[in-house]
Tab-separated table of C-alpha atoms in Angstrom:
chain	number	residue	atom	x	y	z
T	1342	UNK	CA	8.076	-18.079	-40.720
T	1343	UNK	CA	7.719	-19.647	-37.276
T	1344	UNK	CA	4.344	-21.125	-36.422
T	1345	UNK	CA	2.204	-19.222	-33.940
T	1346	UNK	CA	2.394	-20.674	-30.418
T	1347	UNK	CA	-0.571	-22.789	-29.425
T	1348	UNK	CA	-2.247	-23.654	-26.123
T	1349	UNK	CA	-0.409	-26.961	-26.320
T	1350	UNK	CA	2.924	-25.072	-26.387
T	1351	UNK	CA	1.839	-23.007	-23.376
T	1352	UNK	CA	0.836	-26.151	-21.468
T	1353	UNK	CA	4.239	-27.738	-22.134
T	1354	UNK	CA	6.152	-24.604	-21.103
T	1355	UNK	CA	4.132	-24.197	-17.907
T	1356	UNK	CA	4.168	-27.909	-17.048
T	1357	UNK	CA	0.382	-28.124	-16.819
T	1358	UNK	CA	-2.435	-29.796	-18.710
T	1359	UNK	CA	-4.094	-28.337	-21.795
T	1360	UNK	CA	-7.342	-28.090	-19.810
T	1361	UNK	CA	-5.600	-25.920	-17.190
T	1362	UNK	CA	-4.336	-23.542	-19.880
T	1363	UNK	CA	-7.827	-23.394	-21.368
T	1364	UNK	CA	-9.303	-22.500	-17.980
T	1365	UNK	CA	-6.742	-19.747	-17.376
T	1366	UNK	CA	-7.261	-18.281	-20.861
T	1367	UNK	CA	-11.036	-18.405	-20.403
T	1368	UNK	CA	-10.788	-16.887	-16.926
T	1369	UNK	CA	-12.542	-19.790	-15.253
T	1370	UNK	CA	-12.307	-20.473	-11.527
T	1371	UNK	CA	-10.665	-23.546	-10.024
T	1372	UNK	CA	-7.006	-22.870	-10.908
T	1373	UNK	CA	-4.563	-22.314	-8.028
T	1374	UNK	CA	-3.047	-18.786	-8.036
T	1375	UNK	CA	0.521	-20.096	-8.391
T	1376	UNK	CA	-0.491	-22.305	-11.324
T	1377	UNK	CA	-2.388	-19.480	-13.018
T	1378	UNK	CA	0.651	-17.232	-12.599
T	1379	UNK	CA	2.870	-19.913	-14.205
T	1380	UNK	CA	0.525	-20.187	-17.172
T	1381	UNK	CA	0.415	-16.402	-17.588
T	1382	UNK	CA	4.234	-16.348	-17.516
T	1383	UNK	CA	4.375	-18.999	-20.249
T	1384	UNK	CA	1.861	-17.044	-22.337
T	1385	UNK	CA	4.020	-13.935	-22.124
T	1386	UNK	CA	7.264	-15.819	-22.749
T	1387	UNK	CA	5.979	-17.594	-25.861
T	1388	UNK	CA	4.084	-14.614	-27.197
T	1389	UNK	CA	0.875	-16.665	-27.344
T	1390	UNK	CA	-2.030	-14.586	-28.692
T	1391	UNK	CA	-5.526	-15.272	-27.515
T	1392	UNK	CA	-8.501	-14.751	-29.802
T	1393	UNK	CA	-9.132	-11.202	-28.629
T	1394	UNK	CA	-12.082	-10.610	-30.954
T	1395	UNK	CA	-14.024	-13.533	-29.539
T	1396	UNK	CA	-12.893	-12.653	-26.038
T	1397	UNK	CA	-14.045	-9.050	-26.338
T	1398	UNK	CA	-17.407	-10.096	-27.726
T	1399	UNK	CA	-17.831	-12.464	-24.789
T	1400	UNK	CA	-16.882	-9.757	-22.288
T	1401	UNK	CA	-19.253	-7.229	-23.858
T	1402	UNK	CA	-22.045	-9.757	-23.547
T	1403	UNK	CA	-21.196	-10.484	-19.928
T	1404	UNK	CA	-18.498	-8.618	-17.971
T	1405	UNK	CA	-17.070	-10.353	-14.956
T	1406	UNK	CA	-18.541	-7.750	-12.545
T	1407	UNK	CA	-15.402	-8.374	-10.499
T	1408	UNK	CA	-12.470	-6.172	-9.510
T	1409	UNK	CA	-9.222	-7.010	-7.747
T	1410	UNK	CA	-7.799	-5.195	-4.727
T	1411	UNK	CA	-4.087	-5.708	-4.080
T	1412	UNK	CA	-2.705	-4.295	-0.810
T	1413	UNK	CA	0.494	-4.606	1.211
T	1414	UNK	CA	-0.813	-6.353	4.328
T	1415	UNK	CA	-4.457	-6.871	5.286
T	1416	UNK	CA	-3.395	-7.410	8.900
T	1417	UNK	CA	-2.529	-3.706	9.009
T	1418	UNK	CA	-5.651	-1.811	10.189
T	1419	UNK	CA	-4.966	0.930	7.637
T	1420	UNK	CA	-5.292	-1.471	4.704
T	1421	UNK	CA	-8.256	-3.250	6.285
T	1422	UNK	CA	-10.146	0.047	6.454
T	1423	UNK	CA	-9.154	0.870	2.877
T	1424	UNK	CA	-10.327	-2.558	1.681
T	1425	UNK	CA	-13.680	-2.192	3.412
T	1426	UNK	CA	-14.258	1.137	1.680
T	1427	UNK	CA	-13.460	-0.349	-1.747
T	1428	UNK	CA	-15.832	-3.244	-1.038
T	1429	UNK	CA	-18.628	-0.856	-0.066
T	1430	UNK	CA	-18.281	1.057	-3.341
T	1431	UNK	CA	-18.201	-2.200	-5.312
T	1432	UNK	CA	-21.236	-3.602	-3.510
T	1433	UNK	CA	-23.297	-0.553	-4.440
T	1434	UNK	CA	-22.538	-1.292	-8.096
T	1435	UNK	CA	-23.119	-5.035	-7.942
T	1436	UNK	CA	-19.432	-5.927	-8.189
T	1437	UNK	CA	-17.464	-8.557	-6.288
T	1438	UNK	CA	-13.986	-7.735	-4.910
T	1439	UNK	CA	-11.118	-10.238	-4.903
T	1440	UNK	CA	-8.528	-9.222	-2.295
T	1441	UNK	CA	-4.866	-10.226	-2.069
T	1442	UNK	CA	-1.825	-9.130	-0.035
T	1443	UNK	CA	1.725	-8.724	-1.356
T	1444	UNK	CA	3.720	-8.100	1.844
T	1445	UNK	CA	5.491	-5.586	-0.409
T	1446	UNK	CA	7.012	-8.465	-2.417
T	1447	UNK	CA	7.050	-7.816	-6.219
T	1448	UNK	CA	7.028	-11.534	-7.043
T	1449	UNK	CA	3.986	-12.129	-4.864
T	1450	UNK	CA	2.363	-9.057	-6.432
T	1451	UNK	CA	2.790	-10.588	-9.899
T	1452	UNK	CA	1.338	-13.907	-8.733
T	1453	UNK	CA	-1.726	-12.261	-7.190
T	1454	UNK	CA	-2.381	-9.995	-10.172
T	1455	UNK	CA	-1.871	-12.862	-12.644
T	1456	UNK	CA	-4.415	-14.939	-10.753
T	1457	UNK	CA	-6.898	-12.060	-10.731
T	1458	UNK	CA	-6.355	-11.387	-14.447
T	1459	UNK	CA	-6.881	-15.055	-15.243
T	1460	UNK	CA	-10.317	-14.621	-13.687
T	1461	UNK	CA	-10.934	-11.677	-16.015
T	1462	UNK	CA	-11.357	-8.971	-13.392
T	1463	UNK	CA	-12.584	-5.737	-14.945
T	1464	UNK	CA	-10.060	-3.638	-13.042
T	1465	UNK	CA	-7.536	-3.421	-10.223
T	1466	UNK	CA	-7.152	-1.116	-7.225
T	1467	UNK	CA	-3.461	-1.502	-6.535
T	1468	UNK	CA	-1.147	-0.591	-3.660
T	1469	UNK	CA	1.974	-1.111	-5.780
T	1470	UNK	CA	5.299	-2.591	-4.775
T	1471	UNK	CA	8.543	-1.498	-6.412
T	1472	UNK	CA	8.349	-4.289	-8.997
T	1473	UNK	CA	8.502	-4.298	-12.800
T	1474	UNK	CA	5.916	-1.973	-14.306
T	1475	UNK	CA	6.136	-3.645	-17.731
T	1476	UNK	CA	4.098	-6.486	-16.242
T	1477	UNK	CA	1.206	-4.122	-15.495
T	1478	UNK	CA	1.415	-2.414	-18.864
T	1479	UNK	CA	0.866	-5.841	-20.409
T	1480	UNK	CA	-2.202	-6.371	-18.230
T	1481	UNK	CA	-3.569	-2.946	-19.197
T	1482	UNK	CA	-3.022	-3.754	-22.885
T	1483	UNK	CA	-5.443	-6.635	-22.386
T	1484	UNK	CA	-8.108	-4.203	-21.173
T	1485	UNK	CA	-7.631	-4.356	-17.384
T	1486	UNK	CA	-8.132	-0.921	-15.793
T	1487	UNK	CA	-5.677	-0.003	-13.016
T	1488	UNK	CA	-5.883	2.658	-10.302
T	1489	UNK	CA	-3.095	3.052	-7.725
T	1490	UNK	CA	-3.856	3.993	-4.137
T	1491	UNK	CA	-1.649	5.055	-1.199
T	1492	UNK	CA	1.410	5.280	-3.471
T	1493	UNK	CA	2.175	5.714	-7.183
T	1494	UNK	CA	3.692	3.073	-9.438
T	1495	UNK	CA	6.778	4.576	-11.066
T	1496	UNK	CA	6.566	4.201	-14.838
T	1497	UNK	CA	2.845	3.416	-14.870
T	1498	UNK	CA	0.641	6.192	-16.258
T	1499	UNK	CA	-2.577	5.607	-14.303
T	1500	UNK	CA	-4.793	7.351	-11.768
T	1501	UNK	CA	-3.247	7.584	-8.307
T	1502	UNK	CA	-4.714	8.590	-4.950
T	1503	UNK	CA	-2.382	9.286	-2.020
T	1504	UNK	CA	-1.946	11.673	0.902
T	1505	UNK	CA	0.610	14.436	1.425
T	1506	UNK	CA	3.050	12.340	3.446
T	1507	UNK	CA	5.835	14.935	3.487
T	1508	UNK	CA	3.655	17.757	4.775
T	1509	UNK	CA	2.024	15.547	7.407
T	1510	UNK	CA	5.397	14.401	8.713
T	1511	UNK	CA	6.818	17.932	8.694
T	1512	UNK	CA	3.870	19.059	10.827
T	1513	UNK	CA	4.564	16.281	13.340
T	1514	UNK	CA	8.273	17.094	13.574
T	1515	UNK	CA	7.481	20.797	13.916
T	1516	UNK	CA	5.160	19.927	16.787
T	1517	UNK	CA	7.973	18.082	18.575
T	1518	UNK	CA	10.479	20.861	17.897
T	1519	UNK	CA	8.076	23.459	19.304
T	1520	UNK	CA	7.987	21.452	22.518
T	1521	UNK	CA	11.738	21.655	22.960
T	1522	UNK	CA	12.808	18.338	21.450
T	1523	UNK	CA	16.069	18.464	19.486
T	1524	UNK	CA	16.994	14.762	19.392
T	1525	UNK	CA	14.052	13.310	17.494
T	1526	UNK	CA	14.358	9.714	16.329
T	1527	UNK	CA	12.830	8.497	13.080
T	1528	UNK	CA	11.350	4.978	13.013
T	1529	UNK	CA	10.251	3.700	9.622
T	1530	UNK	CA	9.347	0.666	7.561
T	1531	UNK	CA	11.426	-0.192	4.466
T	1532	UNK	CA	12.690	3.017	2.917
T	1533	UNK	CA	12.059	1.727	-0.619
T	1534	UNK	CA	8.321	1.858	0.113
T	1535	UNK	CA	7.219	5.139	-1.455
T	1536	UNK	CA	5.123	6.336	1.490
T	1537	UNK	CA	7.922	5.605	3.963
T	1538	UNK	CA	10.498	7.430	1.870
T	1539	UNK	CA	8.185	10.441	1.538
T	1540	UNK	CA	7.781	10.539	5.317
T	1541	UNK	CA	11.521	10.255	5.835
T	1542	UNK	CA	12.080	13.148	3.407
T	1543	UNK	CA	9.536	15.172	5.389
T	1544	UNK	CA	11.440	14.347	8.570
T	1545	UNK	CA	14.869	15.312	7.191
T	1546	UNK	CA	13.543	18.542	5.672
T	1547	UNK	CA	11.921	19.599	8.953
T	1548	UNK	CA	15.042	18.785	10.976
T	1549	UNK	CA	17.306	20.638	8.539
T	1550	UNK	CA	15.029	23.681	8.331
T	1551	UNK	CA	15.185	23.920	12.127
T	1552	UNK	CA	18.968	24.308	11.884
T	1553	UNK	CA	19.705	20.833	13.237
T	1554	UNK	CA	21.753	18.028	11.730
T	1555	UNK	CA	20.188	14.712	10.741
T	1556	UNK	CA	21.880	12.208	13.057
T	1557	UNK	CA	22.132	8.666	11.569
T	1558	UNK	CA	22.188	7.271	15.122
T	1559	UNK	CA	18.577	8.414	15.511
T	1560	UNK	CA	17.285	6.726	12.345
T	1561	UNK	CA	15.890	3.215	11.963
T	1562	UNK	CA	14.507	1.853	8.684
T	1563	UNK	CA	13.097	-1.568	7.844
T	1564	UNK	CA	10.891	-2.049	10.905
T	1565	UNK	CA	8.230	-4.520	9.747
T	1566	UNK	CA	5.704	-4.614	12.556
T	1567	UNK	CA	5.408	-3.720	16.209
T	1568	UNK	CA	7.820	-6.359	17.560
T	1569	UNK	CA	10.787	-5.169	15.486
T	1570	UNK	CA	9.877	-1.592	16.361
T	1571	UNK	CA	9.692	-2.325	20.091
T	1572	UNK	CA	13.114	-3.971	20.009
T	1573	UNK	CA	14.712	-1.079	18.100
T	1574	UNK	CA	13.129	1.510	20.382
T	1575	UNK	CA	14.253	-0.374	23.472
T	1576	UNK	CA	17.842	-0.213	22.230
T	1577	UNK	CA	17.588	3.507	21.520
T	1578	UNK	CA	16.077	4.273	24.914
T	1579	UNK	CA	18.924	2.389	26.631
T	1580	UNK	CA	21.649	4.256	24.721
T	1581	UNK	CA	23.965	6.634	26.643
T	1582	UNK	CA	22.538	9.634	24.767
T	1583	UNK	CA	18.983	8.611	23.895
T	1584	UNK	CA	16.573	10.640	21.790
T	1585	UNK	CA	14.123	12.882	23.615
T	1586	UNK	CA	11.295	12.062	21.209
T	1587	UNK	CA	10.259	9.494	18.598
T	1588	UNK	CA	8.429	9.863	15.299
T	1589	UNK	CA	6.984	6.554	14.070
T	1590	UNK	CA	6.306	6.075	10.375
T	1591	UNK	CA	3.119	3.990	10.659
T	1592	UNK	CA	0.571	2.698	13.148
T	1593	UNK	CA	2.255	-0.678	13.730
T	1594	UNK	CA	5.534	1.020	14.618
T	1595	UNK	CA	3.664	3.357	16.960
T	1596	UNK	CA	2.229	0.308	18.708
T	1597	UNK	CA	5.787	-0.979	19.076
T	1598	UNK	CA	6.742	2.328	20.720
T	1599	UNK	CA	3.832	1.963	23.127
T	1600	UNK	CA	4.852	-1.643	23.860
T	1601	UNK	CA	8.406	-0.487	24.615
T	1602	UNK	CA	7.117	2.162	27.017
T	1603	UNK	CA	8.441	5.086	24.985
T	1604	UNK	CA	5.257	7.111	25.335
T	1605	UNK	CA	5.651	7.283	29.137
T	1606	UNK	CA	9.223	8.603	29.126
T	1607	UNK	CA	9.752	10.315	25.772
T	1608	UNK	CA	7.870	12.452	23.280
T	1609	UNK	CA	6.014	10.368	20.709
T	1610	UNK	CA	4.062	11.194	17.550
T	1611	UNK	CA	2.955	8.554	15.057
T	1612	UNK	CA	1.799	8.573	11.448
T	1613	UNK	CA	-1.693	6.985	11.207
T	1614	UNK	CA	-4.332	7.055	13.883
T	1615	UNK	CA	-5.386	3.745	15.413
T	1616	UNK	CA	-8.073	2.296	17.648
T	1617	UNK	CA	-7.698	3.294	21.328
T	1618	UNK	CA	-4.897	5.787	20.596
T	1619	UNK	CA	-6.934	8.357	22.510
T	1620	UNK	CA	-7.516	5.974	25.432
T	1621	UNK	CA	-3.879	5.121	26.223
T	1622	UNK	CA	-1.955	6.751	29.065
T	1623	UNK	CA	-0.803	9.119	27.745
T	1624	UNK	CA	-3.026	9.405	24.659
T	1625	UNK	CA	-0.974	9.307	21.463
T	1626	UNK	CA	-0.641	12.314	19.167
T	1627	UNK	CA	-0.864	11.289	15.506
T	1628	UNK	CA	-0.822	12.402	11.907
T	1629	UNK	CA	-4.185	11.095	10.779
T	1630	UNK	CA	-5.047	10.070	7.250
T	1631	UNK	CA	-8.377	8.690	6.077
T	1632	UNK	CA	-8.008	5.194	4.563
T	1633	UNK	CA	-11.744	5.050	3.884
T	1634	UNK	CA	-11.534	8.213	1.763
T	1635	UNK	CA	-8.529	6.795	-0.087
T	1636	UNK	CA	-10.322	3.528	-0.839
T	1637	UNK	CA	-13.577	5.243	-1.780
T	1638	UNK	CA	-11.870	7.684	-4.163
T	1639	UNK	CA	-9.784	4.922	-5.759
T	1640	UNK	CA	-12.847	2.741	-6.319
T	1641	UNK	CA	-14.852	5.622	-7.797
T	1642	UNK	CA	-12.053	6.412	-10.242
T	1643	UNK	CA	-11.722	2.748	-11.198
T	1644	UNK	CA	-15.433	2.325	-11.881
T	1645	UNK	CA	-15.321	5.487	-13.961
T	1646	UNK	CA	-12.564	3.927	-16.074
T	1647	UNK	CA	-14.503	0.673	-16.387
T	1648	UNK	CA	-17.525	2.673	-17.560
T	1649	UNK	CA	-15.471	4.253	-20.352
T	1650	UNK	CA	-13.773	7.339	-18.888
T	1651	UNK	CA	-10.747	7.924	-21.139
T	1652	UNK	CA	-9.556	11.234	-19.665
T	1653	UNK	CA	-5.875	11.771	-18.856
T	1654	UNK	CA	-4.701	9.997	-15.663
T	1655	UNK	CA	-5.433	11.922	-12.476
T	1656	UNK	CA	-3.235	12.427	-9.428
T	1657	UNK	CA	-5.301	13.067	-6.310
T	1658	UNK	CA	-3.519	14.152	-3.111
T	1659	UNK	CA	-5.551	14.176	0.108
T	1660	UNK	CA	-4.560	16.225	3.147
T	1661	UNK	CA	-3.655	14.746	6.529
T	1662	UNK	CA	-4.805	16.019	9.919
T	1663	UNK	CA	-2.632	16.433	13.004
T	1664	UNK	CA	-4.285	15.336	16.261
T	1665	UNK	CA	-2.518	16.690	19.355
T	1666	UNK	CA	-3.220	14.473	22.369
T	1667	UNK	CA	-0.213	15.491	24.447
T	1668	UNK	CA	2.259	12.645	23.911
T	1669	UNK	CA	4.538	14.918	21.887
T	1670	UNK	CA	5.219	16.998	24.982
T	1671	UNK	CA	6.497	14.044	26.981
T	1672	UNK	CA	10.121	14.031	28.124
T	1673	UNK	CA	12.053	11.920	30.613
T	1674	UNK	CA	10.340	12.247	33.974
T	1675	UNK	CA	7.582	14.541	32.672
T	1676	UNK	CA	3.815	14.390	33.049
T	1677	UNK	CA	1.653	13.956	29.932
T	1678	UNK	CA	-0.042	17.090	28.684
T	1679	UNK	CA	-3.277	16.731	26.784
T	1680	UNK	CA	-3.642	18.709	23.582
T	1681	UNK	CA	-6.551	21.001	22.923
């Protein structure tokens, strides 16, 4: 029978000192996230078993009073608002929030979560990437509670809070169709992101139901930020047969459309409201979701799980709201019309 792996074996496999392994296992601060992730990887690879009885007794005596929040990009105002809401809920309960961004990179997601777990967070509010769910099941087996927000994690049976992306997008496309637009361009982030794919499905369903064909020439995926969006929109506006209207899949892409001047010459509706959208000329019509409500609901569910709620996982879907400010009625050479 093979001997059980020891901390010394983990240290050798991870290329770190025994003291570093001890700190990661104990959840102490002072270990770089990349190093902690390497140690966690070695622990999983070797099958090293911690002394869970002693660990659980220690945690019962003194929980960490800390949760982790893992989002796509904190520079995005949507995720900043969501993070603030989670922090407010945590503050009311005397918890600290550790925040990390993944840039929708599964490897970075694993590094961030490993670092948080090494610090013995009591739970995670997670905006998941498309990475390996087995990694999170291992974390949950160690007692870490997980709640997904904004998008589900395929293969992970946990609470999830999101909005009805398809219905919100279909409403926006219907708004543009009602104003006479038949060549409506779709501008989205990476299609493998669950929210972006849901919005694209809403777009294609609305176009098809109107008796129109989905034209690949009018579709752009993979626009990460306003600069890429502005460049793509500029190309589409300069085409021999340009679209008459644009639908943008998030607030950063909408800002790219504004930067490119699309809102002055073409119809434009964006998903996500943003600061000063109502002050631009013309004001921008949007599908509005409430990131604060998403963050607040996710945090409340997580703290319920931490407090011992063992009910079946919940799926909460929040409605969006369409705000008509007139930019959807724009066409080449037209005058903006304000919505009621």
